[in-house]
Tab-separated table of C-alpha atoms and ligand atoms in Angstrom:
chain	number	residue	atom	x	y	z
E	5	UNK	CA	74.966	74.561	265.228
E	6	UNK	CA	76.320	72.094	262.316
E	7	UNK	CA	74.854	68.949	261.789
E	8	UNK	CA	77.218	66.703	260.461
E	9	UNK	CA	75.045	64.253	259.604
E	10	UNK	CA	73.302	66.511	256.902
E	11	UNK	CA	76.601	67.570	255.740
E	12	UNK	CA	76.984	64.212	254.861
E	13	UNK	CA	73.706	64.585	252.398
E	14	UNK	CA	74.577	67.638	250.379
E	15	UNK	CA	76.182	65.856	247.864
E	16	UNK	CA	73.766	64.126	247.045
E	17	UNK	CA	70.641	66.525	247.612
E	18	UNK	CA	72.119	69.048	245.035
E	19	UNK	CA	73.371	71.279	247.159
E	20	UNK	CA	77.030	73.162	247.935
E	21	UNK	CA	78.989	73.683	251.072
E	22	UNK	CA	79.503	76.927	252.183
E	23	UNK	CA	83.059	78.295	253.741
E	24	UNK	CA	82.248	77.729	257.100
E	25	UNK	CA	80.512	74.195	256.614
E	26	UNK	CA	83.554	73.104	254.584
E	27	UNK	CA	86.097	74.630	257.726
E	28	UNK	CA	83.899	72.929	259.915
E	29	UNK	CA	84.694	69.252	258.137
E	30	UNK	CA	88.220	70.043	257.844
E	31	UNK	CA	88.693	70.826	260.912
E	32	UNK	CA	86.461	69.223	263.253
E	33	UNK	CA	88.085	66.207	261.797
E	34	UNK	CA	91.729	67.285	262.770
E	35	UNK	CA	90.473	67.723	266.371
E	36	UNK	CA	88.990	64.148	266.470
E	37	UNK	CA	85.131	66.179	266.971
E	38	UNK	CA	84.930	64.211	263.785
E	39	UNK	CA	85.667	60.489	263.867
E	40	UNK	CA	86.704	57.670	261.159
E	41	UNK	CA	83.314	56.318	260.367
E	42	UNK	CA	81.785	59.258	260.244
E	43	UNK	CA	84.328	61.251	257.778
E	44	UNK	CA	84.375	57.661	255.431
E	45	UNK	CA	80.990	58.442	255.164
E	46	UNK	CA	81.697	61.997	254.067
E	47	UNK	CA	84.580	61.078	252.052
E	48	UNK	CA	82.588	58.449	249.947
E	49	UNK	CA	79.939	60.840	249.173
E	50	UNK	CA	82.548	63.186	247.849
E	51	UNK	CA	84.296	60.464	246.075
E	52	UNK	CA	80.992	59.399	244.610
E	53	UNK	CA	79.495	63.309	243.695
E	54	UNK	CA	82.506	65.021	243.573
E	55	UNK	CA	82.571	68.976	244.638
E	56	UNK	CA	82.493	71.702	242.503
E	57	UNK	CA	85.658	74.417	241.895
E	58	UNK	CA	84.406	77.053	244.125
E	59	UNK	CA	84.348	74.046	247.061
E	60	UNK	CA	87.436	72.578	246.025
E	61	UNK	CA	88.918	76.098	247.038
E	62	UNK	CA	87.094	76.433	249.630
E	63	UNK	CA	88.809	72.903	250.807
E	64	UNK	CA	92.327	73.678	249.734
E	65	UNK	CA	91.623	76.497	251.673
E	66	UNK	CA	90.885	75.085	255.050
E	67	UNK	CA	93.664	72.749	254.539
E	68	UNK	CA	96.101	75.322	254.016
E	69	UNK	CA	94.589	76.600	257.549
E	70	UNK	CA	95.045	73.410	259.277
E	71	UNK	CA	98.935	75.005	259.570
E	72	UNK	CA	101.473	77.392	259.137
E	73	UNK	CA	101.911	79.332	255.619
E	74	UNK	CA	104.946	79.855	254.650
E	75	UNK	CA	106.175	83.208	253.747
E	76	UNK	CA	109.264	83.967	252.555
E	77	UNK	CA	110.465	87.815	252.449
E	78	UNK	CA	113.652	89.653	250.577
E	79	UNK	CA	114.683	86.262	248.409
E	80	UNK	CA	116.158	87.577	244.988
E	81	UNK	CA	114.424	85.330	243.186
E	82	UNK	CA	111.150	83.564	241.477
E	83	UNK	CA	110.135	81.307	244.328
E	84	UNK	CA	108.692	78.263	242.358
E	85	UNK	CA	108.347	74.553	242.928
E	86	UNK	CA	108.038	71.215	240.619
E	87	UNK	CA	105.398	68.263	241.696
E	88	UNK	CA	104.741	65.377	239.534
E	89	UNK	CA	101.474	62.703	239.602
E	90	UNK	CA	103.765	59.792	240.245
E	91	UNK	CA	105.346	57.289	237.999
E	92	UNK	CA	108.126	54.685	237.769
E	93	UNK	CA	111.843	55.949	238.283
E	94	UNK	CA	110.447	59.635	238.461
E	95	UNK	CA	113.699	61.452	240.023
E	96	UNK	CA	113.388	64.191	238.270
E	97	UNK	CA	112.667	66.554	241.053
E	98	UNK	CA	115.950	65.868	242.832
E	99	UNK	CA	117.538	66.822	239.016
E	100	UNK	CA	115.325	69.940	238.159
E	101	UNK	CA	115.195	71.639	241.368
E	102	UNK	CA	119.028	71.743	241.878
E	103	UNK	CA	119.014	73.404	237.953
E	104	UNK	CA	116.391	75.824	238.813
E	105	UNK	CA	118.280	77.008	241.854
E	106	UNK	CA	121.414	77.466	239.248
E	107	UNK	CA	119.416	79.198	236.947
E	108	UNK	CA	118.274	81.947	239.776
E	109	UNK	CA	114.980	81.081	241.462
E	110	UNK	CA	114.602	79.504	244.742
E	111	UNK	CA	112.443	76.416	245.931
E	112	UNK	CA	111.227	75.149	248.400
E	113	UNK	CA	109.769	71.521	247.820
E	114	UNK	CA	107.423	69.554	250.330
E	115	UNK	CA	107.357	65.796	248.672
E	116	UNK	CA	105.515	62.878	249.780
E	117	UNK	CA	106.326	59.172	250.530
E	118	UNK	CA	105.834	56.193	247.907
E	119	UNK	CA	102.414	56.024	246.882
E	120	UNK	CA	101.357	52.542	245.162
E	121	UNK	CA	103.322	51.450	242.662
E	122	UNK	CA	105.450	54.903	242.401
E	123	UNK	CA	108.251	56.159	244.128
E	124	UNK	CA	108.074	58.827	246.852
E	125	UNK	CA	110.969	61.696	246.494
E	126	UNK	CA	111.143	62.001	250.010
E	127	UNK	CA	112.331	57.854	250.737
E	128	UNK	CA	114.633	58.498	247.497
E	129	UNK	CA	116.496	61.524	249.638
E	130	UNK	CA	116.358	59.216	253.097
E	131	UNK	CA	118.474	56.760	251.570
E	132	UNK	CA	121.179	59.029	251.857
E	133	UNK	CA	123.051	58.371	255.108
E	134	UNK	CA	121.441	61.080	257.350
E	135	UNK	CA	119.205	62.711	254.990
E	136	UNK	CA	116.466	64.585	257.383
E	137	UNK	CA	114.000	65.260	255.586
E	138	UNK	CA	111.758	65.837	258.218
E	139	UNK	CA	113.317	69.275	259.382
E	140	UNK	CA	110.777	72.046	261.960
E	141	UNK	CA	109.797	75.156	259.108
E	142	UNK	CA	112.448	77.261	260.774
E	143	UNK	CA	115.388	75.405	259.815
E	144	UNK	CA	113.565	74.814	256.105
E	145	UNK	CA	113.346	78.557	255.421
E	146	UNK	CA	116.985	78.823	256.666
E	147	UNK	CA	118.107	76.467	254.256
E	148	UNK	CA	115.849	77.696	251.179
E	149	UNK	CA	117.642	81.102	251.719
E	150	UNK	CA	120.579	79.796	252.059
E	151	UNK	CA	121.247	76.847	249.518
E	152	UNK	CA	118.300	77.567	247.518
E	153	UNK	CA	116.614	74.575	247.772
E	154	UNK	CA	115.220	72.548	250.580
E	155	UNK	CA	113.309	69.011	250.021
E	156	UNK	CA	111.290	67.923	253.087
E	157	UNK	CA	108.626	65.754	254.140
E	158	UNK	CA	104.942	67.227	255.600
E	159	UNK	CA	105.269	67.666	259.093
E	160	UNK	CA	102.415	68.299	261.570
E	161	UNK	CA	103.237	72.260	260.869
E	162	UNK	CA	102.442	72.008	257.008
E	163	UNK	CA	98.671	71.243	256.157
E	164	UNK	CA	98.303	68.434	258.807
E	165	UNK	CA	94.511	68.391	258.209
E	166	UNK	CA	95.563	66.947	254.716
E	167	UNK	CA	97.774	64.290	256.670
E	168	UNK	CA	94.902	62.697	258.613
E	169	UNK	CA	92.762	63.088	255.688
E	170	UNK	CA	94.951	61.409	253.124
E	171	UNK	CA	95.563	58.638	255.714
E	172	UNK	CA	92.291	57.545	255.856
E	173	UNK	CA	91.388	58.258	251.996
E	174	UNK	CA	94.396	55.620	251.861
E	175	UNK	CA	92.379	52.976	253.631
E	176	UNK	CA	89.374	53.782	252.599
E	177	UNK	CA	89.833	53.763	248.639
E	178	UNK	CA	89.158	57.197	248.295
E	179	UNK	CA	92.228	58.622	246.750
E	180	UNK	CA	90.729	59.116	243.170
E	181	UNK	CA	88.671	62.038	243.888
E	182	UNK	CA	89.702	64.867	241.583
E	183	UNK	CA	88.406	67.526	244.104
E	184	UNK	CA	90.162	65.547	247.057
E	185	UNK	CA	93.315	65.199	244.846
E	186	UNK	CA	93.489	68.894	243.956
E	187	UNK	CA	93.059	69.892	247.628
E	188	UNK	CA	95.241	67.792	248.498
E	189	UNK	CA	98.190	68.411	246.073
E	190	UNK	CA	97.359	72.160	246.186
E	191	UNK	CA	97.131	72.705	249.968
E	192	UNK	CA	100.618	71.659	250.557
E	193	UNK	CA	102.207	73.483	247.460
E	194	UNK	CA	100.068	76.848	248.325
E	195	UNK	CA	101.643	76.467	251.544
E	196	UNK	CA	105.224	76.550	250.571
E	197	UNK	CA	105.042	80.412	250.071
E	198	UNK	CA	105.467	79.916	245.809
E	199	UNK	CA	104.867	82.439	243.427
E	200	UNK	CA	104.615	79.559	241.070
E	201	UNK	CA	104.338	75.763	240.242
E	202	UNK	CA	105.060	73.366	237.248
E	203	UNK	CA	103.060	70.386	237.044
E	204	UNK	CA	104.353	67.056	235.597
E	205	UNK	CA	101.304	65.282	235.297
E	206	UNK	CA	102.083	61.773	234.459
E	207	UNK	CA	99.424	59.396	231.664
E	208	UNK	CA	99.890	55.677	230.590
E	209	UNK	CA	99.890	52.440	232.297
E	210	UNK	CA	102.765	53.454	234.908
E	211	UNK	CA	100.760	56.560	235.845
E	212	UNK	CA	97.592	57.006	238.124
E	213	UNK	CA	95.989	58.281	234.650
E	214	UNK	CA	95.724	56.553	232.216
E	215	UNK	CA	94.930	59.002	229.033
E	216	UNK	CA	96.515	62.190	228.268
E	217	UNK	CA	92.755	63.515	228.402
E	218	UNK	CA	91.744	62.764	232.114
E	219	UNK	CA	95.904	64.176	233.082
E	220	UNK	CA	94.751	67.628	231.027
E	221	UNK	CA	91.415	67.801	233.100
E	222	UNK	CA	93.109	67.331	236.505
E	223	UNK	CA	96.196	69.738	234.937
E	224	UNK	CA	93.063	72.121	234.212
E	225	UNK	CA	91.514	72.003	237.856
E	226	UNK	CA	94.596	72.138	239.853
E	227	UNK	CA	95.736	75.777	237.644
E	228	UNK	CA	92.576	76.605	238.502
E	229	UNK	CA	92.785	76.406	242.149
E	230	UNK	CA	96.659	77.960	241.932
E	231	UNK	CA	94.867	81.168	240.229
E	232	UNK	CA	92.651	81.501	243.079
E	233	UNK	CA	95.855	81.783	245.624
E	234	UNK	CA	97.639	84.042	243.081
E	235	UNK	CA	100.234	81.145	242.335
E	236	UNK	CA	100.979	80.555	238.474
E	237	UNK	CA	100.646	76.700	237.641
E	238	UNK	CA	101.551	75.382	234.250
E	239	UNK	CA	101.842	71.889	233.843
E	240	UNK	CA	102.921	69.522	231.323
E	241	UNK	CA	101.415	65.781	230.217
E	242	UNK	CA	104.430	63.310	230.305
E	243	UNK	CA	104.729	60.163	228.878
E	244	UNK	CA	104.694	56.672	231.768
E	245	UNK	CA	104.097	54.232	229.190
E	246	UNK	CA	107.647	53.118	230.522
E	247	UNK	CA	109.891	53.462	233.440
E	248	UNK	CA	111.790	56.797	233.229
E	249	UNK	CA	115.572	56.880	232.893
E	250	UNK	CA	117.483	53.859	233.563
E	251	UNK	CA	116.770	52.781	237.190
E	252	UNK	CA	114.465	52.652	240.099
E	253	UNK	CA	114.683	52.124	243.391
E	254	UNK	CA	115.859	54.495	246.171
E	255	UNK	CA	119.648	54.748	245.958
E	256	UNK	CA	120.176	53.920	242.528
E	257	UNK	CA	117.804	56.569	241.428
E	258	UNK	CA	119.798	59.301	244.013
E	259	UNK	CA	123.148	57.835	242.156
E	260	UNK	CA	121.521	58.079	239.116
E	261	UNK	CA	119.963	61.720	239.642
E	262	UNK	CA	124.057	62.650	240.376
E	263	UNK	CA	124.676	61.420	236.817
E	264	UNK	CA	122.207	63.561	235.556
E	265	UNK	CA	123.287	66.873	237.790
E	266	UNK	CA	127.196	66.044	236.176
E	267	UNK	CA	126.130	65.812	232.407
E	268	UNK	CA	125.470	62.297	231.967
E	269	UNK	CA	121.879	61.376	232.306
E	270	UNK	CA	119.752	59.618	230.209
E	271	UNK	CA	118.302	60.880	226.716
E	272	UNK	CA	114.740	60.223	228.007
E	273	UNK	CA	114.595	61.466	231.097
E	274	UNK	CA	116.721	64.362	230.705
E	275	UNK	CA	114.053	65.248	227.817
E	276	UNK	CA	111.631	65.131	230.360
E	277	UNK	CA	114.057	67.391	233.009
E	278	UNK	CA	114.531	70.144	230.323
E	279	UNK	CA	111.268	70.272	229.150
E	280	UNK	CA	109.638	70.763	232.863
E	281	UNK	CA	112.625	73.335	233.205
E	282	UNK	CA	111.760	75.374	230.135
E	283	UNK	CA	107.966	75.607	231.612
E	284	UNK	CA	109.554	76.637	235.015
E	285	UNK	CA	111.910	79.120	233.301
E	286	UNK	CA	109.120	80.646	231.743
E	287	UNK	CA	107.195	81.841	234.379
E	288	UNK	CA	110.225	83.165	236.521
E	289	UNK	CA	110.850	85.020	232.971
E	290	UNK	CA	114.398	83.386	232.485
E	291	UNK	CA	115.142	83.838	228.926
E	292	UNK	CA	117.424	81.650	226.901
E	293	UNK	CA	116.769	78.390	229.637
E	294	UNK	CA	117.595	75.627	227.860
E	295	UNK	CA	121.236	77.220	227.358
E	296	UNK	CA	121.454	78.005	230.699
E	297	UNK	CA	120.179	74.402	231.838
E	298	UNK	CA	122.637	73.163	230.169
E	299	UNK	CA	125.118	75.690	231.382
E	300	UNK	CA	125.024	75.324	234.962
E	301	UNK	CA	125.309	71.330	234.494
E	302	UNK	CA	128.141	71.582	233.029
E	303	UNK	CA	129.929	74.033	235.143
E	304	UNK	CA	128.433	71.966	237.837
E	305	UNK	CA	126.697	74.540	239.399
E	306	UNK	CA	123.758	72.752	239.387
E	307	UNK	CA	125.494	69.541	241.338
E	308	UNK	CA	127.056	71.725	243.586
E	309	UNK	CA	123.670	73.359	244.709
E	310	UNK	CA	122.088	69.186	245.329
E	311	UNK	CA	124.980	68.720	247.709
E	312	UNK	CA	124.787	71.773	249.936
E	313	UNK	CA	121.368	70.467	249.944
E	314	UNK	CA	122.204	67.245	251.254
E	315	UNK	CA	124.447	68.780	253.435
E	316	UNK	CA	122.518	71.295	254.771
E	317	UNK	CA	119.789	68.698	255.757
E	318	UNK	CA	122.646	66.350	257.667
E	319	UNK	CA	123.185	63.874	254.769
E	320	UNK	CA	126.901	62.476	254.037
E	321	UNK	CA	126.522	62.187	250.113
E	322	UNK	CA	129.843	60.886	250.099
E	323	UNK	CA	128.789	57.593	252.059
E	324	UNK	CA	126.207	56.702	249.230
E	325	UNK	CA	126.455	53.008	247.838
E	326	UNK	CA	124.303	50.870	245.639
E	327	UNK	CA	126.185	47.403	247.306
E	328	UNK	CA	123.698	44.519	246.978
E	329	UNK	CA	124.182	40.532	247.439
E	330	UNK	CA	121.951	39.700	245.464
E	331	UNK	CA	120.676	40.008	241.050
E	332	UNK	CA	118.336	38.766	238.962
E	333	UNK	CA	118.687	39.147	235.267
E	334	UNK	CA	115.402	39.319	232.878
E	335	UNK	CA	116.204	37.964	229.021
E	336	UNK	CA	114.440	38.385	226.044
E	337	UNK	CA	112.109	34.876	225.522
E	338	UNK	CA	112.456	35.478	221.740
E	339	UNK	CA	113.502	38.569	219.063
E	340	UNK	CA	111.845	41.496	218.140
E	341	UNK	CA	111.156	44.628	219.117
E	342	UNK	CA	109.824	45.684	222.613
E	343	UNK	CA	106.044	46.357	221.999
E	344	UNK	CA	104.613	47.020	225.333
E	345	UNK	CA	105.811	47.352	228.908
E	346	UNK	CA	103.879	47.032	231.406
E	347	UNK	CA	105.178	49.678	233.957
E	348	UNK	CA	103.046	49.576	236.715
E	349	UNK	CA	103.965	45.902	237.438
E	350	UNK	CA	107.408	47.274	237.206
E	351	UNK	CA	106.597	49.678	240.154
E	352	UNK	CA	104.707	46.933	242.368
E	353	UNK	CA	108.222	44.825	241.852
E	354	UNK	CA	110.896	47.739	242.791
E	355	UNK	CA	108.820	48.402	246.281
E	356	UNK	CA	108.248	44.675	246.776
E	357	UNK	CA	112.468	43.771	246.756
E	358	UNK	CA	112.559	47.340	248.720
E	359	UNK	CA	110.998	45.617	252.213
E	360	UNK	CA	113.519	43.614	253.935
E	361	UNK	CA	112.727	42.429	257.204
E	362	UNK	CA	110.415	44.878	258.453
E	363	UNK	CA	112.761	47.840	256.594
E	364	UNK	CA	113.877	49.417	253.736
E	365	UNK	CA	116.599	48.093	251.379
E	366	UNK	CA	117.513	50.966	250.178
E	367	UNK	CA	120.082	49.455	247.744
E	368	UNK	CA	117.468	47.394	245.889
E	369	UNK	CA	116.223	48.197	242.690
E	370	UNK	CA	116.041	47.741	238.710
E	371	UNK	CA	117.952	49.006	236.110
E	372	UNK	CA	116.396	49.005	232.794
E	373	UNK	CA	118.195	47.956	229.221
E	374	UNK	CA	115.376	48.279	227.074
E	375	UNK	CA	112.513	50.179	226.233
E	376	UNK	CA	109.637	50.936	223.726
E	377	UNK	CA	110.155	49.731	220.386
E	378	UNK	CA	113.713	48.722	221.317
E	379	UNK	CA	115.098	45.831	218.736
E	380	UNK	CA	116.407	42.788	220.831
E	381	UNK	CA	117.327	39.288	219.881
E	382	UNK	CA	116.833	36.462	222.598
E	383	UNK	CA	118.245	35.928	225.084
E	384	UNK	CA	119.102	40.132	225.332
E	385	UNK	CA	119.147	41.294	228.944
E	386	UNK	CA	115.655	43.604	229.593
E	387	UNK	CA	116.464	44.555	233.028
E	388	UNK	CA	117.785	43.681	235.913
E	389	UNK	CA	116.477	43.351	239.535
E	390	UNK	CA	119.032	43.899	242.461
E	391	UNK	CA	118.440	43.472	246.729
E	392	UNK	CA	119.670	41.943	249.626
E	393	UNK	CA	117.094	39.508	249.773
E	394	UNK	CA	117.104	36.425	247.114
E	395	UNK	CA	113.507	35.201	248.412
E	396	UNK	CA	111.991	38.682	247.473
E	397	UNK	CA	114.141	39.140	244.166
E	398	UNK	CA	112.580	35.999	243.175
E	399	UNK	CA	109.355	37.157	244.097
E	400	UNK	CA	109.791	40.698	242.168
E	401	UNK	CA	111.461	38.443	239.151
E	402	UNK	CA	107.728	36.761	238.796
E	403	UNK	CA	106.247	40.365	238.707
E	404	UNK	CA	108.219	41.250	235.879
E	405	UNK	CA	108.753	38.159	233.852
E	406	UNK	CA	105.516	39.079	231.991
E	407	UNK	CA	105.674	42.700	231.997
E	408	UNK	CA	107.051	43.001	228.377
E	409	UNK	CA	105.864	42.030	224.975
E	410	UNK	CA	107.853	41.666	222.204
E	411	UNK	CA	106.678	41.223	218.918
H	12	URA	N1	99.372	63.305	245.988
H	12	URA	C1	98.908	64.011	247.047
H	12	URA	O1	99.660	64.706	247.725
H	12	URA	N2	97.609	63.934	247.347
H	12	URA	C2	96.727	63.182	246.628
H	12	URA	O2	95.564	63.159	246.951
H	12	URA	C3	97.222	62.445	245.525
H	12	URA	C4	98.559	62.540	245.232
C-alpha cells in the first residue's frame, strides 16, 4: 500500500520515486483518489526540489498513459511537429506547419490555449468562423493523412492527467517547474505519434525565460526526455525581446499568418519561420530546404495545404475579418531610436482589449510600426491598438504607453 503522505516527503528526504510511486501520483490524481490540497502539497515540493531526469521520464511517462497514443501507420512521410515556449505575436506554427506539409512530412500538432501574457495557437485558429479545434482522435488522424496537417486542442483522450494537473499548477503558482514543464510539454508531443520535434524556445522579456542560458537548459532537458521515447528534438533559442512580426491578437495574426503562407510576411518573423524550418528539414533529411521553403510559398502550395486545413476542421476561411469600431494610436513622446520594448506588457495589453463582455473579441489586437533600434522622430506612430470596446482600448493604451524607451 502507498502512502501518499510520505510521497509527499521524498523530495525533500533525498530520495527518488520509483515507476510505480510516480504512476500512482499521476494517476490517483486523475481519478480524484488524490484531491487538490493534497497534490498542492505534492506539487510545491516538486516545484521547490525539483525531480531528477530519470523521474521526469518516469512522469512524462505516466502522463502519456493517462490516454490514448497516437500511432500513425503507412504515412509517406517524416511525421514531425513544431512547439514554441510562448511569446508575443508567435504565429509561426500556423506558417511553418503548412510549409512542412509542402515540403513532404506530415504533422500532427496538439497546441494549447493563451497562457499569461502569450498567445495560445489554438484561440488564434478558433477565430476562424467554425474552426473546431477540438475534434475526437479519429477524425484528427483522418485529417493528418489526408491534408497533412491537423491543429487541435487536448481533449480528455490526449494526456488528460496533464490537463487536471496543469489546471491546478495554474492556480497554484506552480508552472515554473522545469521537471513539471518538460512532462508537461513532452507528454502531449510524445503522444502525437512523432518521429520528431523542433523546439522554439523563446528568451527575453516577452518570453517565460528570460536568458538564452536558462532556454538552452530547458532545450537540453526536454531532448533529453524525446531520446528516451525515440523522438528526435532539436530546438532553437529565439529572440522575444520584441513582439514578433507585425501584429497580435487572434484574427489579425490568422490574416497575418495568410500573408506569410502567400509570400509576403514580415522580414523578422519569416527569419524566425525559415530558420525553425531548416532545423525541421533536417531531421526528416530534406535537403536543399530553404529553396524548397521558399518554393512551395510561392507556388502556394504551402497556402493551399493551411486551407484544406481549415476546411477540413469546419472553418469558412473565406468569412475571416479584422472589422473593429474602435483604435488607439501610440506616438513617439520625443526622437530617437527605439531602445527597449517592453514586450510582456505588450502581451498583458493584446489579451486585456481581447475580453469583451464575458467573450472573446477576436478582432482586437495591435499592430506594431516599430521595433528595436528603429529611428523615429516624435510624434511617429509605435503601434496601434484596435477592439470593439473603447473602455478596454483605453485601458490596454495605459499598458503600453510606457512600454518603449527611446533614447
Ligand atoms: N506549456 C505546457 O504545455 N505545459 C507547461 O507546463 C508549460 C507550457
Amino acid at each position: 500500500m502507498i502512502d501518499f503522505q510520505e510521497l509527499i516527503k521524498y523530495k525533500k528526504n533525498n530520495k527518488f520515486y520509483s515507476s510505480k510511486e510516480i504512476s500512482f501520483i499521476v494517476q490517483s490524481y486523475l481519478n480524484d483518489e488524490i484531491d487538490d490540497k493534497n497534490m498542492t502539497l505534492w506539487l510545491k515540493e516538486i516545484f521547490e526540489y525539483g525531480m531528477n531526469i530519470d523521474e521526469t521520464v518516469l512522469y512524462t511517462e505516466s502522463i502519456i498513459n493517462s490516454g490514448e497514443k497516437v500511432e500513425f501507420d503507412n504515412l509517406d512521410g517524416y511525421v514531425i511537429d513544431k512547439h514554441s515556449t510562448g511569446g508575443v505575436g508567435d504565429k509561426v506554427s500556423l506558417i511553418l506547419g503548412p510549409i512542412l506539409v509542402a515540403c513532404g512530412c506530415f504533422v500532427p500538432m496538439v497546441v494549447g490555449r493563451h497562457l499569461g501574457h502569450t498567445g495560445g495557437t489554438l484561440d488564434k485558429l478558433e477565430s476562424i468562423p467554425g474552426y473546431n479545434g477540438l475534434i475526437d482522435l479519429d477524425k484528427f488522424k483522418k485529417i493528418v493523412k489526408k491534408v497533412g496537417i491537423s491543429i487541435i486542442g487536448q481533449t480528455n483522450e490526449i494526456c488528460p492527467a496533464d490537463r487536471k494537473i496543469y489546471s491546478l499548477r495554474d492556480k497554484t503558482n506552480t508552472i515554473a517547474s522545469l521537471p513539471l514543464i518538460c512532462g508537461s510539454i513532452m507528454s502531449k508531443k510524445i503522444s502525437e505519434g512523432i518521429h520528431g520535434l523542433v523546439l522554439d524556445i523563446k528568451y527575453g522579456n516577452g518570453a517565460f525565460l528570460e536568458t538564452k542560458k536558462e532556454g538552452q537548459r530547458l532545450g537540453e532537458l526536454l531532448s533529453l526526455i524525446g531520446k528516451n521515447f525515440n523522438v528526435d528534438v532539436k530546438y532553437l533559442g529565439t529572440d522575444m525581446t520584441q513582439p514578433l512580426g507585425n501584429f497580435s491578437g487572434l484574427n489579425c495574426e490568422v490574416i497575418e499568418s495568410i500573408y506569410c503562407l502567400r509570400g509576403r510576411g514580415p522580414d523578422d518573423l519569416m527569419d524566425v519561420v525559415f530558420k525553425l524550418g531548416r532545423v525541421a528539414c533536417s531531421l526528416a533529411k530534406i535537403d536543399n530546404s530553404k529553396q524548397k521553403m521558399i518554393d512551395v510559398i510561392n507556388n502556394g502550395k504551402a497556402y493551399e495545404i493551411f486551407e484544406k486545413m481549415v476546411y477540413e476542421h469546419g472553418g469558412d476561411i473565406n468569412s475571416i475579418n479584422c472589422d473593429y469600431t474602435d483604435c488607439i494610436e501610440i506616438k513617439a513622446y520625443e526622437s530617437g531610436n527605439i531602445k527597449f520594448i517592453d514586450t510582456k506588457k505588450i502581451g498583458d495589453a493584446v489579451n486585456y482589449i481581447n475580453k469583451l463582455k464575458g467573450t472573446r473579441d477576436n478582432n482586437s489586437g495591435a499592430e506594431f510600426f516599430k521595433k528595436n533600434n528603429d529611428k523615429i522622430s516624435k510624434g511617429d506612430v509605435i503601434l496601434r491598438l484596435f477592439s470593439n470596446d473603447l473602455n478596454n482600448l483605453k485601458i490596454g493604451e495605459r499598458l503600453v504607453r510606457e512600454s518603449y524607451i527611446i533614447k
